[in-house]
Amino acid sequence: MMIKNNVGTCVHGMSHWLTRVLSGVAVGAVAISCASIAQNESSNAPVSYEISFDNAAHHEAEITVTYRDLGQAIGNDPLEVRMSRSSPGRYAIHEFAKNVYAVKAEDDEGNPLTIKRSDPYSWHISGHNGGTVKLTYTLYGDRADGTYSQIDLTHAHLNMPATFMWAKGLENQAIDVRFNPVDTSWKVATQLRPTNNPYVFEAPNLQYFMDSPTELSDFDLREWQVEDGDGTMYTMRLAVHHDGTREDVDTYLEKAKAVVAEQIKLFGDVPNFDYGTYTFIADYLSYVNGDGMEHRNSTILTNSRALHDAKFSQLGTLSHEFIHAWNVERLRPHELEPFNFETTNPTPSLWLAEGFTSYYGPLTIRRAGEATVSEYISDLSRQLSWIVNSAGRQYASPQEMSLRAAFVDAATSIDPTNNRNIFTSYYPYGAIIGLALDLEIRSRFEGKTLDDVMRQLWKTNGKSEVPYAPDALIGAVVDVTGDQSFAETFFNESVKGSSLPDFAPLFEQAGVVLRLKNEGEAYVTPGRLDDEAKIRNNTVVGTPFYDAGLERGDKLIKLGNRLIENQDDLKKAVARYKPGMTVKVTYLQRGQVKTADLTFIQDPAIELVTFESLDRKVSDQQQRFRDSWIGEDTQE
């Protein structure tokens, strides 16, 4: 099913951003009409792509890109065509050119053109005389996630930077693309602008085109409407390519609608979705890789488990990614604007862009009634314990952790790293900062919450699409609380620094106890042994294994007098001791048998438990605080 534009939708749905990129003028330009945006359906854009899948069984696509009237843009200079090295929503290098081959070029009369290469990412085409270049190439793709492309006889899952070449100097040219499906059962799910042809779409420029992942398959489609405060209606689309039943999609739809409504309530506004639509593009198949990736008016959702088999847990990724429609797509760090397809895209603000999104993803599911209080608190407990006990926090702040995204965001390397000790992911780290700030504001400033701060950021930087600086949170907190000192202190200590507040009294306000999970139990390592009793991962600073000199790859032989042959042996051995006790540990390290003193410590794991689970009464004040924070629970 194809959603067609109408003049009303286009005018009201056009964002300040779309006005800017289509008109080619600075921020503040007057919006142009739909008639001037839409191209004649029969005309050819300056840049035209066509993609076919004749060899889909072997994961190949044949792609043609035609560049017209080159004299206006580059004269007679060689045309430089490139494959991207990065992708919107990803912050590390991904070498997409490695899957491109059989590259050929010709002019508009079919004469071959000369192609020269001096690096792995680009092709320089000369002899076009300012006219037309028709470039063809073969693409291999067999990974379906938020970064790469997968082509087979069931679908074409296309991430644009992993699929399509682009030309230097033509980034602001309008684009059209024609998809030639394997069979007529394939439909197209994309945020690209539709035309009268269900397989032809348009983009105003390269930035929008590359940000528009596309799924071709026989997917199940569901739609519903949401209304903005000014009465503008937007169409939400859920396109699910899966092996389940239509009833599964119907169930998932109702859960998605509840979460979407809760997130609109959180921000108090619906983003101005370009062309009046937002599309969830989901692949839930055994041969895809789990992921989620946000885009301006759509998101990619992939999971190797079916909806029913996973008990609809895919809702967590959907919730996270849709928050990005506000937080990161429009409320955007200035370092990411515009996105650079040739290198990494670093920003020190991922603790906010990804971390606060990770805080609100589960929270809005809870508020929407799609998780119980117990389920939410249990999940939050694991995340809090991980961050509080993270060794990485002693090495770097959330801002500095954000800058390590280039090394960890699906990046690959063959040499070992020490990330278990020096890196704390900005996703859960930022989520816990969001939690801390929310609880602090609620406890200090009556009637004020982090929700108010997010709405303020949306008002100042999101709705207007003015990219924000790394310290933008300070101003928003001051606007909400009126307390400059509190805002600056929190930011300096917990964002520029690595401090976390005393969470126990903050949770007490909600009738939740923070305590040691295994009080009185001995502890040696957060890692595990493999089947040969070798330590799988780097040992962690401050743990008994680390202090005793053991490291990744070492083979345990004895702990005290007990032989260690596997993980279960280690668990049973540790259980015989108490924190503070010391024993001999014998191990094999790079061919040498070694012995060291090992002193057990208290298991540092913490947990959150509700008053009710401890048979303690929740006061009316605590209940009001809890309900305001995570919503009333009707499912317990």
XYZ file of C-alpha atoms in Angstrom:
636
model
C 0.000 0.000 0.000
C 1.402 3.394 -0.961
C 0.669 6.635 0.874
C 0.224 9.498 -1.575
C 1.083 13.096 -0.810
C -1.490 15.818 -0.892
C -0.898 19.539 -0.808
C -2.208 19.961 2.726
C 0.014 17.221 4.119
C 3.080 18.578 2.381
C 2.672 22.186 3.520
C 1.875 21.381 7.137
C 4.276 18.471 7.360
C 7.251 20.310 5.881
C 9.885 20.887 8.520
C 12.269 23.807 8.730
C 14.994 21.329 7.771
C 13.247 20.225 4.578
C 12.622 23.840 3.605
C 16.326 24.525 4.027
C 17.643 21.571 2.011
C 15.155 21.957 -0.822
C 15.601 25.699 -1.253
C 19.362 25.628 -0.739
C 19.281 28.731 1.434
C 20.117 29.389 5.049
C 18.050 28.608 8.105
C 15.079 30.943 8.210
C 14.064 30.585 4.574
C 10.393 30.939 3.776
C 8.747 27.578 3.120
C 8.162 26.851 -0.539
C 5.015 25.270 -1.881
C 4.404 21.613 -2.677
C 4.171 22.434 -6.359
C 7.762 23.646 -6.363
C 8.938 20.592 -4.401
C 7.357 17.837 -6.439
C 9.000 17.017 -9.722
C 7.014 16.032 -12.748
C 6.659 12.249 -12.391
C 7.904 11.713 -15.962
C 11.011 13.913 -15.645
C 14.507 12.688 -14.877
C 16.289 13.942 -11.794
C 19.886 15.152 -12.092
C 20.865 11.931 -10.288
C 18.942 8.713 -11.017
C 19.477 5.275 -9.491
C 18.094 1.960 -10.654
C 18.585 -1.285 -8.746
C 17.707 -4.818 -9.843
C 18.080 -8.203 -8.190
C 18.468 -10.757 -10.977
C 21.079 -12.683 -8.967
C 19.405 -12.319 -5.581
C 19.940 -16.003 -4.830
C 23.631 -15.173 -4.544
C 23.085 -11.895 -2.679
C 23.921 -9.623 -5.592
C 22.260 -6.457 -6.852
C 22.920 -4.716 -10.132
C 22.928 -0.944 -9.770
C 22.954 1.829 -12.342
C 23.382 5.494 -11.479
C 22.994 8.199 -14.099
C 24.468 11.676 -13.612
C 23.065 14.302 -16.015
C 24.189 17.780 -17.102
C 27.486 17.511 -15.273
C 28.811 20.687 -16.852
C 26.628 22.784 -14.565
C 28.122 21.227 -11.433
C 31.703 20.183 -12.227
C 32.396 21.340 -15.802
C 34.671 18.956 -17.667
C 36.543 17.838 -14.559
C 36.603 14.109 -13.795
C 33.539 12.910 -11.919
C 34.557 11.545 -8.507
C 32.194 8.793 -7.376
C 32.507 7.297 -3.905
C 31.186 4.637 -1.581
C 30.502 5.853 1.940
C 32.667 4.899 4.891
C 30.057 5.731 7.533
C 26.293 5.590 7.899
C 23.716 7.816 9.669
C 23.188 6.615 13.228
C 26.538 4.835 13.281
C 29.659 6.552 14.545
C 32.440 4.228 13.401
C 34.053 3.498 10.039
C 32.375 0.839 7.878
C 34.116 0.063 4.615
C 31.178 -0.383 2.253
C 33.370 -0.219 -0.863
C 34.655 -3.730 -0.180
C 31.390 -5.195 -1.520
C 31.371 -3.244 -4.800
C 32.807 -4.661 -8.042
C 32.366 -4.864 -11.831
C 32.291 -1.068 -12.103
C 31.794 0.368 -15.603
C 30.975 3.812 -16.986
C 29.709 5.143 -20.306
C 28.381 8.415 -21.747
C 24.837 9.069 -22.960
C 25.645 7.493 -26.337
C 26.958 4.287 -24.811
C 30.642 5.034 -25.319
C 32.878 3.660 -22.547
C 34.496 6.194 -20.235
C 37.846 5.946 -18.517
C 37.837 5.059 -14.818
C 40.885 5.690 -12.629
C 41.348 4.823 -8.955
C 43.868 6.062 -6.418
C 42.207 4.895 -3.195
C 39.848 2.059 -2.159
C 36.765 4.270 -1.839
C 36.500 6.277 -5.055
C 36.338 6.051 -8.834
C 37.359 9.010 -11.068
C 35.576 9.120 -14.423
C 36.874 11.342 -17.230
C 35.811 12.073 -20.824
C 32.183 12.957 -20.087
C 32.567 16.498 -21.532
C 30.119 17.916 -19.017
C 27.322 15.690 -20.242
C 26.012 12.395 -18.849
C 27.738 9.572 -17.019
C 26.001 6.236 -16.692
C 27.737 4.117 -14.058
C 26.973 0.437 -13.401
C 28.274 -1.877 -10.686
C 27.504 -5.037 -8.772
C 26.873 -5.002 -5.035
C 27.169 -7.983 -2.698
C 25.101 -7.812 0.474
C 24.163 -10.467 3.019
C 23.776 -8.816 6.404
C 20.430 -7.362 7.447
C 20.774 -4.871 10.279
C 20.878 -1.112 10.695
C 24.183 -0.670 8.871
C 24.466 -3.120 5.991
C 22.354 -4.544 3.175
C 20.976 -8.012 2.563
C 19.777 -9.303 -0.785
C 18.128 -12.670 -1.277
C 14.995 -14.171 -2.772
C 12.881 -13.155 0.245
C 13.762 -9.479 0.401
C 16.097 -6.624 -0.397
C 17.046 -4.938 2.858
C 18.923 -1.816 1.804
C 20.885 0.604 3.921
C 21.657 3.348 1.452
C 25.330 4.102 2.299
C 26.053 0.369 2.050
C 24.307 0.200 -1.320
C 24.635 3.317 -3.444
C 27.612 5.237 -4.789
C 27.464 9.017 -4.742
C 29.300 11.807 -6.531
C 31.370 14.617 -5.046
C 30.021 18.028 -5.963
C 26.495 16.734 -6.608
C 25.420 16.367 -2.969
C 22.660 18.994 -3.287
C 21.181 17.569 -6.493
C 17.697 16.038 -6.445
C 17.591 12.241 -6.703
C 15.188 9.596 -7.922
C 15.502 5.852 -7.540
C 13.751 2.979 -9.283
C 13.518 -0.401 -7.554
C 13.008 -3.453 -9.783
C 11.637 -6.135 -7.431
C 12.213 -9.862 -7.729
C 8.471 -10.398 -8.096
C 5.249 -8.408 -7.886
C 4.553 -9.504 -4.308
C 7.339 -7.209 -3.141
C 6.246 -3.845 -1.790
C 8.467 -0.938 -0.779
C 8.815 0.471 2.749
C 10.840 3.678 2.901
C 10.769 7.296 4.041
C 11.630 8.452 0.498
C 9.005 10.554 -1.258
C 6.583 8.350 -3.247
C 5.591 9.033 -6.851
C 2.788 7.719 -9.041
C 4.933 4.642 -9.712
C 4.957 2.356 -6.653
C 8.615 1.439 -7.328
C 9.964 4.953 -8.004
C 10.845 7.336 -5.188
C 12.533 10.694 -4.765
C 14.845 12.522 -2.373
C 15.682 16.243 -2.246
C 19.423 15.660 -1.852
C 22.115 13.179 -0.867
C 21.762 13.682 2.909
C 18.099 12.690 2.826
C 18.651 9.844 0.363
C 21.421 8.273 2.419
C 19.268 8.549 5.539
C 16.413 6.575 3.936
C 16.765 2.797 4.440
C 14.444 0.738 2.278
C 12.877 -2.709 2.521
C 11.503 -4.563 -0.502
C 9.547 -7.688 0.397
C 6.100 -9.122 0.868
C 5.787 -7.523 4.297
C 2.694 -7.052 6.445
C 1.686 -3.406 6.633
C -0.345 -1.685 9.347
C -1.136 2.033 9.584
C -2.637 4.451 12.062
C -2.940 8.186 12.502
C -1.513 10.505 15.141
C -2.495 14.129 15.584
C -0.233 17.040 16.413
C -1.329 19.815 18.741
C -2.130 22.073 15.790
C -4.423 19.464 14.243
C -1.959 18.138 11.681
C -2.421 14.418 11.070
C 0.506 12.092 10.437
C 0.411 8.516 9.178
C 2.373 5.941 11.165
C 3.318 2.828 9.198
C 4.450 -0.517 10.594
C 5.967 -2.723 7.869
C 6.900 -6.150 9.223
C 8.726 -8.772 7.156
C 8.522 -11.921 9.268
C 7.660 -15.606 9.482
C 4.853 -15.183 11.993
C 1.129 -14.685 11.658
C -0.951 -11.651 10.820
C -2.334 -11.855 14.342
C 1.202 -11.438 15.697
C 1.514 -8.174 13.781
C -1.879 -7.039 15.049
C -0.771 -7.660 18.643
C 2.522 -5.872 18.024
C 0.657 -2.978 16.420
C -1.410 -2.323 19.549
C 1.712 -2.339 21.707
C 3.482 0.016 19.301
C 0.517 2.390 19.245
C 0.483 2.549 23.051
C 4.207 3.334 23.235
C 4.058 5.905 20.433
C 1.192 7.679 22.206
C 3.157 7.739 25.465
C 6.204 9.222 23.773
C 4.142 11.915 22.073
C 2.787 12.708 25.531
C 6.351 12.873 26.894
C 7.492 15.496 24.384
C 4.115 17.188 24.028
C 4.498 17.354 20.279
C 4.664 15.212 17.149
C 7.739 15.830 14.996
C 6.960 17.330 11.611
C 7.463 14.129 9.656
C 8.421 14.981 6.083
C 5.792 13.898 3.550
C 3.398 13.286 6.462
C 4.567 9.779 7.371
C 6.800 7.826 9.726
C 7.690 4.199 8.926
C 8.835 1.382 11.219
C 10.701 -1.027 8.915
C 11.026 -4.389 10.675
C 12.701 -7.657 9.677
C 12.064 -10.418 12.215
C 13.667 -13.421 10.562
C 16.127 -16.134 11.566
C 18.720 -14.975 9.029
C 18.943 -11.313 10.060
C 21.103 -9.729 12.756
C 19.565 -8.002 15.743
C 19.736 -4.209 15.569
C 17.835 -0.957 15.577
C 18.750 2.198 13.679
C 17.043 5.562 13.751
C 16.458 7.783 10.740
C 14.660 11.061 10.201
C 11.236 9.682 9.315
C 11.764 5.949 9.762
C 13.663 3.313 11.663
C 15.127 -0.090 10.908
C 14.271 -2.869 13.390
C 15.853 -6.310 13.029
C 15.718 -9.403 15.213
C 16.452 -13.069 14.534
C 13.472 -14.201 16.629
C 9.821 -14.142 15.622
C 7.489 -11.766 17.464
C 5.580 -14.488 19.285
C 8.704 -16.506 20.126
C 10.343 -13.421 21.639
C 7.147 -12.534 23.536
C 7.107 -9.258 21.623
C 10.283 -8.098 23.350
C 11.173 -6.349 20.073
C 9.018 -3.557 21.475
C 12.061 -2.405 23.462
C 14.015 -1.584 20.319
C 10.989 0.020 18.681
C 10.527 2.239 21.722
C 14.166 3.298 21.781
C 14.306 4.068 18.075
C 11.093 6.082 17.961
C 12.313 8.390 20.750
C 15.127 9.209 18.342
C 12.561 10.904 16.081
C 12.852 13.683 18.653
C 16.140 13.028 20.438
C 18.985 12.908 17.862
C 17.124 13.304 14.579
C 15.826 16.789 15.347
C 17.216 17.489 18.811
C 20.660 16.955 17.367
C 24.291 17.417 18.501
C 25.907 20.071 16.342
C 28.859 17.771 15.568
C 26.534 15.502 13.545
C 25.148 18.227 11.303
C 25.688 17.661 8.455
C 26.586 13.979 8.531
C 29.962 13.162 6.970
C 29.884 9.972 4.872
C 33.663 9.883 4.418
C 34.855 9.461 7.990
C 33.762 8.938 11.581
C 31.172 11.272 13.091
C 32.243 11.929 16.687
C 30.284 13.866 19.297
C 30.751 14.119 23.082
C 26.960 14.122 23.520
C 25.994 10.484 22.961
C 25.313 10.156 26.710
C 22.342 12.443 25.973
C 21.492 11.425 22.408
C 21.692 7.671 23.058
C 21.790 7.503 26.856
C 18.692 9.552 27.668
C 16.938 7.709 24.845
C 17.907 4.455 26.605
C 16.422 5.804 29.831
C 13.107 6.738 28.268
C 12.752 3.675 26.033
C 11.881 1.229 28.856
C 10.238 3.972 30.912
C 7.675 4.830 28.243
C 6.938 1.122 27.772
C 6.222 0.982 31.515
C 4.104 4.134 31.428
C 2.186 2.775 28.457
C 1.222 -0.270 30.525
C 3.255 -2.703 28.414
C 5.441 -3.702 31.391
C 4.664 -4.071 35.089
C 6.353 -2.145 37.870
C 8.179 -5.318 38.914
C 9.443 -5.931 35.378
C 10.620 -2.360 34.996
C 12.348 -2.226 38.370
C 14.038 -5.574 37.714
C 15.457 -4.405 34.382
C 16.511 -1.073 35.865
C 18.205 -2.929 38.725
C 20.510 -4.855 36.380
C 21.438 -1.730 34.450
C 22.132 0.274 37.607
C 24.315 -2.463 39.077
C 26.339 -2.659 35.878
C 27.027 1.077 35.766
C 27.676 1.588 39.480
C 30.251 -1.221 39.395
C 31.770 -0.349 36.017
C 35.559 -0.081 36.165
C 35.534 2.231 33.154
C 34.029 5.143 35.062
C 37.320 5.740 36.858
C 39.025 6.382 33.531
C 36.641 8.662 31.668
C 33.485 10.742 31.905
C 30.285 10.180 29.887
C 31.443 12.828 27.418
C 34.741 11.035 26.918
C 32.965 7.673 26.628
C 30.834 9.192 23.879
C 33.956 10.009 21.898
C 34.974 6.335 21.983
C 31.994 5.470 19.779
C 34.294 5.406 16.763
C 35.984 2.356 18.287
C 32.947 0.457 19.555
C 29.837 1.295 17.508
C 29.834 -1.920 15.456
C 33.460 -1.158 14.669
C 35.754 -4.098 14.046
C 39.374 -4.724 15.007
C 41.533 -7.813 15.318
C 43.761 -6.702 18.184
C 42.484 -7.159 21.755
C 41.320 -4.116 23.701
C 41.046 -3.331 27.386
C 37.480 -2.087 27.065
C 36.268 -4.141 30.030
C 38.328 -1.810 32.191
C 38.409 1.497 30.364
C 35.046 1.755 28.553
C 31.529 2.138 29.884
C 28.930 2.259 27.132
C 27.284 5.639 26.742
C 23.942 3.828 26.282
C 23.468 2.485 29.842
C 25.798 5.101 31.327
C 23.710 7.904 29.850
C 20.528 6.133 30.885
C 21.664 6.065 34.520
C 22.630 9.753 34.308
C 19.119 10.432 33.030
C 17.698 8.389 35.898
C 19.849 10.282 38.425
C 18.862 13.673 37.053
C 15.184 12.732 36.942
C 15.121 11.521 40.544
C 17.193 14.479 41.749
C 14.874 17.008 40.086
C 11.767 15.245 41.398
C 13.172 15.236 44.949
C 14.418 18.849 44.945
C 11.899 20.759 42.837
C 8.243 20.040 43.486
C 6.252 19.365 40.351
C 9.340 19.360 38.102
C 10.817 16.347 36.284
C 13.270 15.341 33.584
C 10.240 15.178 31.282
C 10.046 18.967 31.605
C 13.737 19.251 30.740
C 13.300 17.139 27.602
C 10.315 19.263 26.545
C 12.407 22.383 27.101
C 15.241 21.008 24.973
C 12.699 20.127 22.308
C 11.348 23.680 22.431
C 14.741 25.378 22.194
C 16.666 23.033 19.897
C 14.446 20.205 18.643
C 11.356 21.730 17.083
C 13.456 24.531 15.618
C 16.178 22.046 14.597
C 19.000 24.208 15.908
C 21.850 21.772 16.721
C 22.894 21.926 20.345
C 26.258 22.342 22.066
C 27.593 19.740 24.550
C 26.488 21.808 27.569
C 22.933 22.460 26.330
C 21.513 20.390 29.202
C 22.614 23.031 31.706
C 20.429 25.720 30.168
C 17.426 23.428 29.920
C 17.711 22.370 33.572
C 18.040 26.014 34.629
C 14.975 26.956 32.574
C 12.956 24.232 34.312
C 14.264 24.487 37.878
C 15.513 28.033 38.088
C 18.603 26.743 39.896
C 21.838 27.558 38.080
C 24.032 26.073 40.788
C 22.237 22.715 40.763
C 22.382 22.499 36.957
C 26.077 23.342 36.717
C 27.065 21.108 39.628
C 25.222 18.088 38.240
C 26.706 18.601 34.783
C 30.251 19.134 36.036
C 30.172 16.168 38.410
C 28.175 13.591 36.419
C 28.661 14.531 32.749
C 32.068 16.177 32.561
C 33.016 14.081 35.574
C 32.189 10.501 36.567
C 30.321 10.908 39.853
C 26.937 9.380 40.553
C 24.592 10.434 43.367
C 23.642 8.388 46.410
C 20.775 6.505 44.819
C 19.407 4.855 47.977
C 17.464 7.878 49.349
C 16.309 8.792 45.848
C 14.724 5.376 45.333
C 13.320 5.385 48.862
C 11.014 8.215 47.759
C 9.358 5.763 45.348
C 9.056 2.899 47.812
C 12.067 1.086 46.339
C 15.036 -0.266 48.294
C 18.590 -0.262 46.940
C 20.686 -3.005 48.554
C 23.463 -5.500 47.988
C 22.133 -8.395 45.966
C 24.302 -11.067 47.588
C 25.304 -9.646 50.933
C 27.968 -11.720 52.708
C 28.894 -13.704 49.596
C 32.476 -13.905 48.319
C 33.393 -12.727 44.847
C 36.367 -13.092 42.486
C 35.426 -11.888 38.977
C 32.529 -10.689 36.807
C 33.771 -12.914 33.961
C 33.409 -16.581 33.138
C 35.651 -19.500 32.310
C 35.494 -21.399 29.055
C 35.150 -25.181 28.844
C 38.890 -25.590 29.507
C 38.770 -23.443 32.659
C 40.467 -20.539 30.866
C 39.494 -16.961 31.705
C 37.502 -15.705 28.736
C 37.885 -11.934 29.091
C 40.220 -9.352 30.525
C 40.103 -9.415 34.300
C 38.632 -6.280 35.871
C 40.515 -3.715 37.919
C 39.804 -4.055 41.645
C 38.624 -7.664 41.521
C 40.472 -10.539 43.237
C 41.503 -12.129 39.940
C 43.043 -8.861 38.736
C 44.811 -8.142 42.024
C 46.216 -11.697 42.106
C 47.753 -11.207 38.644
C 45.418 -13.433 36.602
C 44.518 -12.352 33.078
C 42.547 -13.344 29.993
C 43.642 -16.718 28.651
C 45.020 -17.984 31.942
C 43.915 -21.510 32.856
C 42.772 -22.059 36.428
C 44.156 -25.189 38.112
C 43.262 -24.889 41.787
C 41.487 -22.459 44.103
C 42.615 -23.357 47.586
C 42.682 -27.150 47.570
C 39.902 -27.534 45.027
C 40.645 -28.475 41.413
C 38.994 -26.153 38.869
C 37.990 -27.652 35.534
C 35.001 -25.506 34.556
C 32.761 -22.610 35.579
C 30.666 -24.750 37.888
C 33.767 -25.864 39.801
C 34.757 -22.230 40.293
C 31.299 -21.268 41.526
C 31.268 -24.094 44.078
C 34.776 -23.272 45.244
C 34.037 -19.574 45.796
C 30.872 -20.434 47.717
C 33.016 -22.059 50.444
C 34.588 -18.719 51.393
C 33.593 -15.348 52.840
C 34.676 -11.827 51.907
C 38.099 -11.012 53.352
C 39.380 -14.598 53.376
C 42.606 -15.388 51.495
C 43.549 -18.590 49.643
C 46.181 -19.757 47.188
C 45.219 -19.776 43.523
C 47.188 -21.931 41.069
C 46.975 -21.184 37.357
C 48.736 -21.671 34.034
C 49.849 -18.413 32.366
C 51.502 -18.628 28.950
C 53.075 -22.001 29.650
C 54.146 -21.329 33.232
C 52.405 -22.625 36.365
C 51.998 -19.807 38.874
C 50.679 -19.471 42.407
C 49.389 -16.324 44.076
C 47.462 -15.198 47.128
C 43.842 -14.343 46.320
C 41.670 -12.357 48.750
C 37.915 -12.547 48.277
C 35.794 -9.387 48.338
C 32.100 -8.763 48.923
C 30.042 -9.398 45.796
C 29.455 -5.798 44.613
C 26.219 -6.515 42.718
C 23.318 -4.330 43.827
C 19.601 -4.674 43.250
C 16.388 -2.715 43.497
C 13.377 -4.231 45.243
C 9.982 -2.733 45.892
C 8.674 -2.224 49.401
C 5.843 -4.609 48.598
C 8.218 -7.474 47.900
C 9.704 -6.925 51.366
C 6.259 -6.762 53.005
C 6.788 -3.089 53.707
C 3.985 -0.581 53.299
C 4.284 2.079 50.620
C 3.155 5.443 51.977
C 0.724 7.616 50.066
C 3.519 10.095 49.363
C 5.808 7.362 48.045
C 3.011 5.965 45.881
C 2.363 9.390 44.363
C 6.075 9.802 43.651
C 6.252 6.347 42.015
C 3.109 6.838 39.954
C 4.325 10.211 38.706
C 7.691 8.713 37.788
C 6.863 5.349 36.201
C 3.061 5.391 36.010
C 0.367 3.490 37.802
C 0.489 -0.290 37.548
C -2.688 -2.160 36.662
C -1.010 -5.467 35.686
C 0.539 -6.670 38.946
